[in-house]
Coordinates of N, CA and C in Angstrom, one line a residue:
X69 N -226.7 44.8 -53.9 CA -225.4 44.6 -53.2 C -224.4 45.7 -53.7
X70 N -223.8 46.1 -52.8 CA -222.7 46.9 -53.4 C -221.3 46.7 -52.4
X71 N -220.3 47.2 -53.2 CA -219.1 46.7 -52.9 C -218.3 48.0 -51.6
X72 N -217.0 47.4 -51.1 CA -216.3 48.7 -50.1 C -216.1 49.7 -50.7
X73 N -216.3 49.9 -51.6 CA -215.7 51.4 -52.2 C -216.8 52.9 -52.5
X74 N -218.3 51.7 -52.0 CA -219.6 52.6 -52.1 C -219.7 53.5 -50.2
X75 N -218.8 52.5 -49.6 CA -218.8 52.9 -47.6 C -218.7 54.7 -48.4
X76 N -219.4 55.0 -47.6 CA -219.2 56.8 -47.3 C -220.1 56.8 -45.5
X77 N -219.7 58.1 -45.3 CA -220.1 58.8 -44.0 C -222.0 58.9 -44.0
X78 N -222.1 58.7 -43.3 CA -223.9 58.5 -43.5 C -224.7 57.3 -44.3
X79 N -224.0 56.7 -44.7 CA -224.7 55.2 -45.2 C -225.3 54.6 -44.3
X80 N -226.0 53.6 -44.7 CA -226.4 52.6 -43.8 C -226.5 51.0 -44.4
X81 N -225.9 50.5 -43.5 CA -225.4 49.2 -44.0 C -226.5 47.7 -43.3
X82 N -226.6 46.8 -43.8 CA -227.4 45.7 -43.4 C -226.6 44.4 -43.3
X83 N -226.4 44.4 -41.4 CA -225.2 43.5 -41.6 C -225.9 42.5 -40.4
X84 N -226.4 41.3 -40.8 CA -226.8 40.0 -40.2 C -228.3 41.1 -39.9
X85 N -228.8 41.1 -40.4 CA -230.2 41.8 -40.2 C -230.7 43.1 -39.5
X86 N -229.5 43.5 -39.1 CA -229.1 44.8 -38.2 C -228.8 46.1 -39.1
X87 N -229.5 47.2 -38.8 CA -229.5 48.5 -39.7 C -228.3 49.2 -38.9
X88 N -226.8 49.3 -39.7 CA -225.6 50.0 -39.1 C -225.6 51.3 -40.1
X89 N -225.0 52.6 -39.6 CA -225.0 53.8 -39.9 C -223.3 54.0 -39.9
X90 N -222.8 54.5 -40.7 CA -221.4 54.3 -40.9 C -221.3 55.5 -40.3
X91 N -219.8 56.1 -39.3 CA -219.8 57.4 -38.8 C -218.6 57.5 -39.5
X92 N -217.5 56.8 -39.2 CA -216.0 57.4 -40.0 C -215.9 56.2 -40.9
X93 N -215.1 56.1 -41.9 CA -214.3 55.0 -42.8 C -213.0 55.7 -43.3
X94 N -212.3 54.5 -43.4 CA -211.1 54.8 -43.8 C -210.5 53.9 -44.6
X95 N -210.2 54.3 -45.8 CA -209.6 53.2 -46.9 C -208.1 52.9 -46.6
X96 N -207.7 51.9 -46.3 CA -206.0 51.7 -45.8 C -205.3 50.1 -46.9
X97 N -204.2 50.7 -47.7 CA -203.2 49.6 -48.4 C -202.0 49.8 -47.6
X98 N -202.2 48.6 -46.6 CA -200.7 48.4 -46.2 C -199.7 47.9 -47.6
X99 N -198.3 48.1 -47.3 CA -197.2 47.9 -48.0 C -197.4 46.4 -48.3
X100 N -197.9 45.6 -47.0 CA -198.0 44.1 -47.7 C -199.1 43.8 -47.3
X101 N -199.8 42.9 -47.9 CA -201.0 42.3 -47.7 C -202.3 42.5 -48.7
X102 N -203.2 42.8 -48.6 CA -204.6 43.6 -49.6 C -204.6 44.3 -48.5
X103 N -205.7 45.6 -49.7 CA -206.3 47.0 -48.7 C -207.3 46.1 -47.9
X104 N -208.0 47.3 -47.3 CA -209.2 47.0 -46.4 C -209.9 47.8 -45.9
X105 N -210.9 48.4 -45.6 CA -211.8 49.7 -45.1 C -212.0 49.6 -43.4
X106 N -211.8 50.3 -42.8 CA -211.3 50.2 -41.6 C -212.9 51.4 -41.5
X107 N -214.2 50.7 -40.8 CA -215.4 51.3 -40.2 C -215.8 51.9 -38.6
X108 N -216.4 53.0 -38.3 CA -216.9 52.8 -37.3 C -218.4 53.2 -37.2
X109 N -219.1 52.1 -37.1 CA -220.7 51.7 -37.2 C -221.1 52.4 -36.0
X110 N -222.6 52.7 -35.8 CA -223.4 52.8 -34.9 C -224.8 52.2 -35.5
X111 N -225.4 51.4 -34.3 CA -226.6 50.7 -34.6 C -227.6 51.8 -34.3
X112 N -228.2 51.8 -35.7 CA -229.5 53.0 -36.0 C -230.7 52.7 -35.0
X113 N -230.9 51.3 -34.2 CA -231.9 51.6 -33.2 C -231.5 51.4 -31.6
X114 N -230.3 50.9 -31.6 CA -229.7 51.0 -30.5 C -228.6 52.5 -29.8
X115 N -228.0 52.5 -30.8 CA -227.3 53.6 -31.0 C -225.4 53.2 -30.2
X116 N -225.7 51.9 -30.4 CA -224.6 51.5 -30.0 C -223.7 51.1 -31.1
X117 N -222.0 51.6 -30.6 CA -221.2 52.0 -31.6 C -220.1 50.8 -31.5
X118 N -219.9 50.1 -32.6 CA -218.6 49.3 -32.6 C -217.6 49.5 -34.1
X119 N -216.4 49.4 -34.0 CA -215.2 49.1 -34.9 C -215.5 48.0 -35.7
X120 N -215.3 48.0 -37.3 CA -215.8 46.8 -38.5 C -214.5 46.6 -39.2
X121 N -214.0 46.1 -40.0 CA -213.1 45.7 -40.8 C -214.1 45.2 -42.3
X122 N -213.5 45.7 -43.2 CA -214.1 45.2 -44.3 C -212.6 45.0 -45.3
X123 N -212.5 43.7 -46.0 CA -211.5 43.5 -47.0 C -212.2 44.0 -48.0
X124 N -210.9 44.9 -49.0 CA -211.2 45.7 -50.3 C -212.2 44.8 -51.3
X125 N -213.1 45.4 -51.8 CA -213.9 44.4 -52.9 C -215.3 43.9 -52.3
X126 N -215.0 43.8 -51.0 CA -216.1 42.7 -50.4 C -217.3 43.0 -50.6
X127 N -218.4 42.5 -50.7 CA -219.7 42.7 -51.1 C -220.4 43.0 -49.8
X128 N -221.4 43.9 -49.7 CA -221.7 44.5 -48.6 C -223.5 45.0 -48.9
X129 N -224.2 45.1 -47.6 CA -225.3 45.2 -48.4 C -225.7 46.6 -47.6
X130 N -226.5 47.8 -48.7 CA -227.0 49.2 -48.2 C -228.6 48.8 -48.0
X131 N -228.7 49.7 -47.5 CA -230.4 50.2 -47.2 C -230.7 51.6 -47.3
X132 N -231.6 51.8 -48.1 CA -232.1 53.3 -48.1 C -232.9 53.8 -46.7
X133 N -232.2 54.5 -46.6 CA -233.1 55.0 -45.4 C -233.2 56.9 -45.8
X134 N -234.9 57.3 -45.2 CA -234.7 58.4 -45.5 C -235.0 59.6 -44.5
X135 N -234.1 60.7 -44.7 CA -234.3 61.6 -43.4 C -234.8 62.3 -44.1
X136 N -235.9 62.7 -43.4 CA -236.9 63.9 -43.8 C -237.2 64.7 -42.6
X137 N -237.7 66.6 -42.7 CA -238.1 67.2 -42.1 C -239.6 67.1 -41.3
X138 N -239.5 67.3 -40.3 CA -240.9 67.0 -39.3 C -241.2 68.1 -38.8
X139 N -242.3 68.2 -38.0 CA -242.4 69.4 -36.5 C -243.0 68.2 -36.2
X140 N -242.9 68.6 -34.6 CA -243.0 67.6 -33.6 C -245.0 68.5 -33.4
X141 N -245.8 68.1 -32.9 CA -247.2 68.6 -33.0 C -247.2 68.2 -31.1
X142 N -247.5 67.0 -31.0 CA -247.7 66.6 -29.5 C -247.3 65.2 -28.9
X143 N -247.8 65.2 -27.6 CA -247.1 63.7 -27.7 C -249.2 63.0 -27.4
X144 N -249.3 61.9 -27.8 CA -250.9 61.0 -27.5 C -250.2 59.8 -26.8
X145 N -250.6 60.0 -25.6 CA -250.5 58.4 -24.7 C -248.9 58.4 -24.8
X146 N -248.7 57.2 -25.9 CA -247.3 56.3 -24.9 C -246.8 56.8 -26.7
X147 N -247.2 57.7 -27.6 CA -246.5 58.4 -28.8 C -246.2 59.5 -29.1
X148 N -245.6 60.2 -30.1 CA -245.6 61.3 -30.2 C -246.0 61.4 -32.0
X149 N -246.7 62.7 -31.8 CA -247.4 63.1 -33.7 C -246.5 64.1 -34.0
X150 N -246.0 63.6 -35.2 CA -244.9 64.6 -35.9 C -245.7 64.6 -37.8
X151 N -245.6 65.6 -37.8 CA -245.8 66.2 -39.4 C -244.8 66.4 -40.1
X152 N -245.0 65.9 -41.1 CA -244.5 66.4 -42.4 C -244.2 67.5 -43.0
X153 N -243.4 68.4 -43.2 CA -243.2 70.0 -43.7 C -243.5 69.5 -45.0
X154 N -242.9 68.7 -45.8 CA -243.6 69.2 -47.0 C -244.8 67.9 -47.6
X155 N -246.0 67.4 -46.8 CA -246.6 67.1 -47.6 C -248.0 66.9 -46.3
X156 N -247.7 67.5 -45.4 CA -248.2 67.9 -44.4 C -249.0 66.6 -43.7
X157 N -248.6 65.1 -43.9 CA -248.9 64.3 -43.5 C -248.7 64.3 -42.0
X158 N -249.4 63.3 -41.2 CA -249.0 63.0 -39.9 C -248.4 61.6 -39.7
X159 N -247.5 61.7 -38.8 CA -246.4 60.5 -38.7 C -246.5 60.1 -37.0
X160 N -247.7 59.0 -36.9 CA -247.2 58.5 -35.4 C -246.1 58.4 -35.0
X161 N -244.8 58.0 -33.6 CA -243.8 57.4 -34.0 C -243.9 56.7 -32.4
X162 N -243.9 55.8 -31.9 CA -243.6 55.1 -30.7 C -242.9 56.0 -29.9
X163 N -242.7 55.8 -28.1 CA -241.6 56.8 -27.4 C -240.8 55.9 -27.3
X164 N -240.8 54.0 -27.5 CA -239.3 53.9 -28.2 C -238.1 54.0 -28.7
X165 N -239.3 55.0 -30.1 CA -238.2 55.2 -30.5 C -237.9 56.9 -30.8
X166 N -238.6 57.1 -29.8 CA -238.3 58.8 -29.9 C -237.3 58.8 -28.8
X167 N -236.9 57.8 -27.9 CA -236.2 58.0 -26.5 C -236.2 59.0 -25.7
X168 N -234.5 59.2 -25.6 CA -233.9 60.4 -24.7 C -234.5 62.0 -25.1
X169 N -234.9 62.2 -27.1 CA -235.3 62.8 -27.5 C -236.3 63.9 -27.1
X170 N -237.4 63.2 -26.3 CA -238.7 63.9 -25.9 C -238.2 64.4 -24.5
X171 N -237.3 64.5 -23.6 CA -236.4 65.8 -22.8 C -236.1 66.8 -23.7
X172 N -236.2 66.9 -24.8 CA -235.8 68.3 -25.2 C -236.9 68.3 -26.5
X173 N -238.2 68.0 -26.6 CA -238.7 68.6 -27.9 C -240.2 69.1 -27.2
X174 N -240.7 70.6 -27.9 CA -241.1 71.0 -27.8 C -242.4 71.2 -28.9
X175 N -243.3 71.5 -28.4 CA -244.5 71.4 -29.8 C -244.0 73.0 -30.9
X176 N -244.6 72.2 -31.9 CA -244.1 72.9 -33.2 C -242.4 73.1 -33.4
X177 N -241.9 72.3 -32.5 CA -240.2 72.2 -33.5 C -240.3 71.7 -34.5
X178 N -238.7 72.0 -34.5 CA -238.4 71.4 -36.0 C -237.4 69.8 -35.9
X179 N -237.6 68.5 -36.2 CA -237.1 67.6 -36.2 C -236.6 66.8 -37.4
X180 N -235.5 66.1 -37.4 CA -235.3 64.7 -38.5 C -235.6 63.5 -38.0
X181 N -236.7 63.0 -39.1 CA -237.2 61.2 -38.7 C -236.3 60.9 -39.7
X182 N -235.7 59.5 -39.5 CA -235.3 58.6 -40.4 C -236.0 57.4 -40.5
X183 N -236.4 57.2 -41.6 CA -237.6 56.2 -42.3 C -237.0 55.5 -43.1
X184 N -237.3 53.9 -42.6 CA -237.1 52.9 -43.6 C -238.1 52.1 -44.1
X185 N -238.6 51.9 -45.4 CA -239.7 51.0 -46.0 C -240.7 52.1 -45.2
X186 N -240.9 53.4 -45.1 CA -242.0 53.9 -43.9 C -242.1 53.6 -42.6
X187 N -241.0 53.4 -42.0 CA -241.2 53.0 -40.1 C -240.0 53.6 -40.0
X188 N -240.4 54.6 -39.1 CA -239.4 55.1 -38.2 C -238.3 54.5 -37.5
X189 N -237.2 55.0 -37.7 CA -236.1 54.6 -37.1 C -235.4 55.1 -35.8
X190 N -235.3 56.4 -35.6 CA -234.9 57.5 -34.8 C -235.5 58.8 -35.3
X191 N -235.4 59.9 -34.0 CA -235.7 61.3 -34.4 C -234.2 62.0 -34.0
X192 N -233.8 62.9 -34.8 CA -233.0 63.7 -34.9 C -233.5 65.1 -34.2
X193 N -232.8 65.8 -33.4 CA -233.0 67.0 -33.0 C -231.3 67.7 -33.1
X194 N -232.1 69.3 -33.0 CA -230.5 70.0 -33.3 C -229.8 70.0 -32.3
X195 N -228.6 70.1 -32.4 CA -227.5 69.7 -31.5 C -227.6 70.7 -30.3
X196 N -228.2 71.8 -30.4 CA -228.7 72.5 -29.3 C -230.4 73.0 -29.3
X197 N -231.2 73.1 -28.1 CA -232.4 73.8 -27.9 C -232.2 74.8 -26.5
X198 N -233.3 75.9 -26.6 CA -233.6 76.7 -26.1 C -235.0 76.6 -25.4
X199 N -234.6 76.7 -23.9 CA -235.5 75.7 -23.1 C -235.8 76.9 -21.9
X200 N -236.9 77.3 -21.2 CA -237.4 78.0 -20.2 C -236.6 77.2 -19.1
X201 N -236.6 77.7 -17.7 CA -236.6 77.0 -16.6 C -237.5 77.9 -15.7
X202 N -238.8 76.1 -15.3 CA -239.4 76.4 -14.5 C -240.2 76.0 -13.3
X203 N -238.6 75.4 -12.9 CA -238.5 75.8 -11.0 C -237.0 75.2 -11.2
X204 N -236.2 75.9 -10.2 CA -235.0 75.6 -9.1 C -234.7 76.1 -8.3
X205 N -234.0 76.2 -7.1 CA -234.3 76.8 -6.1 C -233.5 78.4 -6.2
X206 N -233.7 79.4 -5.1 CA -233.5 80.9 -5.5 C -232.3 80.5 -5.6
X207 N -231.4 81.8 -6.2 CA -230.3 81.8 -6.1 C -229.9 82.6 -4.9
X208 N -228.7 82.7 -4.4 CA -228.1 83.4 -3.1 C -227.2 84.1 -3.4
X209 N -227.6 85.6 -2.2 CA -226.1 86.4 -2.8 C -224.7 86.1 -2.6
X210 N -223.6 86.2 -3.9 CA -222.5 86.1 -3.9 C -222.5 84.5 -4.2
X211 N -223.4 84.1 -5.2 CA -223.7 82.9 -6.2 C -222.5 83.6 -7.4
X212 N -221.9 82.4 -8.2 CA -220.7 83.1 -9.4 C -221.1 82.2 -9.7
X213 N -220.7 82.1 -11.3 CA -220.8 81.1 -12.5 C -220.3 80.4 -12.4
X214 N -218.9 79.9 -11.6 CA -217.8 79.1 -11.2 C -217.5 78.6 -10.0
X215 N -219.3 78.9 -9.0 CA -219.4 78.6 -7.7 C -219.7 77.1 -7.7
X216 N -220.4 76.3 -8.8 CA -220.9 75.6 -8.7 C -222.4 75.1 -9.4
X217 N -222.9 74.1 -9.5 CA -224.3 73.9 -9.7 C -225.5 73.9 -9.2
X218 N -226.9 73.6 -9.5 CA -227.5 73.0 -9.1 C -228.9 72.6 -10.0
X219 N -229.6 71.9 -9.4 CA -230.4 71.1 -10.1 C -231.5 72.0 -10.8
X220 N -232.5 72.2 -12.0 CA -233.3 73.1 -12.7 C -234.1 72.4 -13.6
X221 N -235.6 72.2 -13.3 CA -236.5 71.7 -13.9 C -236.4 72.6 -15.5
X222 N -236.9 72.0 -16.8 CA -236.7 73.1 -17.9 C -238.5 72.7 -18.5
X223 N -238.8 73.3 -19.4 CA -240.6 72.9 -19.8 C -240.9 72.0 -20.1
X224 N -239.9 71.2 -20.7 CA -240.1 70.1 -20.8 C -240.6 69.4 -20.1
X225 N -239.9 69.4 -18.5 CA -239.8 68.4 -17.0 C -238.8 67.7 -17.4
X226 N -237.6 67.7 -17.9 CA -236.7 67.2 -17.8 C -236.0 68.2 -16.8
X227 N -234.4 67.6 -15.9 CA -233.9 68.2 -14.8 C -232.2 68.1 -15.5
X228 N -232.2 69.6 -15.3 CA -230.5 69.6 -15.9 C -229.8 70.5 -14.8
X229 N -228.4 70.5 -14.9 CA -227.8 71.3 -13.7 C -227.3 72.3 -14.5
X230 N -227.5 73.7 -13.8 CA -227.2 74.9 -14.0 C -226.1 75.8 -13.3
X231 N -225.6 76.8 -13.6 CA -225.0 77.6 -12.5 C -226.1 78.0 -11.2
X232 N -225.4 78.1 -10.2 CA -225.8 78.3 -8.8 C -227.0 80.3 -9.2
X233 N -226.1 81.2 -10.1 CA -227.0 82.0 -10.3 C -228.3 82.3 -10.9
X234 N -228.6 81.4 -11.7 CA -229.6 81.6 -12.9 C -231.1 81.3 -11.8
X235 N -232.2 82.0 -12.1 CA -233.6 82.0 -11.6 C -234.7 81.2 -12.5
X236 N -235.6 81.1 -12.0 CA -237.0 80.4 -12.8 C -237.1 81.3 -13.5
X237 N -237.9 81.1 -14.8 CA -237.8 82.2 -15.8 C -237.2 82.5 -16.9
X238 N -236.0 81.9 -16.5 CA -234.6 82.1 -17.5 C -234.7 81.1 -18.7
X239 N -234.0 81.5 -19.8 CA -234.3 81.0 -20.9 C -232.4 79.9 -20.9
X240 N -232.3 78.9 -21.1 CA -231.2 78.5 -21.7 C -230.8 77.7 -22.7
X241 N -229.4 77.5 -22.9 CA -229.4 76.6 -24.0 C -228.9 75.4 -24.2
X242 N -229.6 73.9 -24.2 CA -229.4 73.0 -23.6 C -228.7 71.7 -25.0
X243 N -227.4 71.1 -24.5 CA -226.9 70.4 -25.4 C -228.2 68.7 -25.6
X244 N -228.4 69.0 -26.4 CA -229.8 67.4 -26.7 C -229.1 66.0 -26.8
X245 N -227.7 66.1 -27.0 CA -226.8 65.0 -26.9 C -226.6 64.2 -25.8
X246 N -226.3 65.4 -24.8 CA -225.4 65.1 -23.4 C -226.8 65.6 -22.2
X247 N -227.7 66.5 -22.5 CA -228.0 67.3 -21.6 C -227.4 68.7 -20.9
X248 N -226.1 68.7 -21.4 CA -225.9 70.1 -20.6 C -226.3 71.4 -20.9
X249 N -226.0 72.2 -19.9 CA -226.2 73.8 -19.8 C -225.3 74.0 -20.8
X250 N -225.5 74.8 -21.8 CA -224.7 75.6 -22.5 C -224.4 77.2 -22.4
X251 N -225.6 77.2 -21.9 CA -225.2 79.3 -21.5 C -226.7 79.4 -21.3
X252 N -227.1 81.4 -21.2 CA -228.4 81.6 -21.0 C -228.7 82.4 -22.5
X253 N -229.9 83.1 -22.7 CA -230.0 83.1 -24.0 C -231.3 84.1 -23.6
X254 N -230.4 85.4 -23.9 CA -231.5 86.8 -23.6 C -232.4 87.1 -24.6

C-alpha cells in the first residue's frame, strides 16, 4: 500500500480490481479544508479516461507493471509474435490487446509491451510511423495540398486520407494515435 504523495505521472494504480495509469496529478491545499490530489486516470485495458479525487494521506494501492522493448516479428492467426530485444524471448500477445495498434505495425519494428505478473497489457507504438501507400486513386492535374482529400490504402491495409496529390508508391508519415497524414517522407 502506499499513500497520495507516492501518485506520480506513469504509475499505475489498483482501484476496485481495475489497472488505472495516472496521466496528470495535481497536489491542491485549499485555504480551508484538507489538501487532496486532484487525478486523471486512464484504464490500461480499456483506455478509457476519467477525473479521481484522492484526500491527502489516503492509502492507495500501486502495481508494478513493466514496459519493455519488443520488435513486432508477425502476426499467427487471431495474434501477434513480438520479441524481446534484450533476452530474445518470444512474447505471444492476443489482437485484443494489440487493438487499433496492428494499423500501423510493421514486421521487425520496434514496440513497448506493458507487462503485469507476465501478461500483456497494451502495446505501445511511436507516436508517428512511416508507411508506403499502396493503392489510391491517380491524382489529377491542378490537385494542391489544400484541394482536399482522398481515401489511400497504406501496407499495412489500413485506409487513411491523404492530399488529393500524392500517388501509390509514396512513402508517408502516419500519426498511430489518431491515424492521420502527417506529411510525405522522401
Amino acid at each position: 500500500m502506499a499513500s497520495t504523495a507516492d501518485i506520480k505521472n506513469g504509475v499505475v494504480l489498483n482501484i476496485d480490481g481495475q489497472l488505472w495509469a495516472v496521466i496528470e496529478f495535481q497536489h491542491v491545499k485549499p485555504g480551508k479544508g484538507g489538501a487532496f490530489v486532484r487525478t486523471k486516470l486512464k484504464n490500461v485495458v480499456s483506455g478509457k479516461t476519467v477525473d479521481r479525487t484522492f484526500n491527502a494521506g489516503a492509502k492507495i494501492e500501486t502495481e508494478n507493471v513493466d514496459r519493455r522493448d519488443f520488435t513486432y516479428l508477425y502476426a499467427d492467426g487471431d495474434s501477434y509474435v513480438f520479441m524481446d530485444v534484450a533476452d530474445y524471448d518470444q512474447l505471444h500477445v492476443s489482437s485484443a490487446v494489440v487493438g487499433d495498434a496492428s494499423n500501423f505495425m510493421l514486421e521487425s519494428q520496434a514496440v513497448t509491451v506493458a507487462l503485469h505478473n507476465g501478461n500483456p497489457l497494451y502495446v505501445e507504438l511511436p507516436a508517428s510511423v512511416v508507411l508506403e501507400i499502396t493503392y489510391t486513386e491517380p491524382g489529377l492535374q491542378g490537385d494542391r495540398s489544400t484541394g482536399g482529400t482522398k481515401p489511400a490504402t497504406v501496407e499495412t491495409g489500413f485506409q487513411i486520407q491523404v492530399p488529393l496529390f500524392l500517388d501509390m508508391g509514396t512513402k508517408v508519415k502516419v500519426d498511430t494515435r489518431t491515424g492521420d497524414y502527417l506529411g510525405r517522407v522522401n
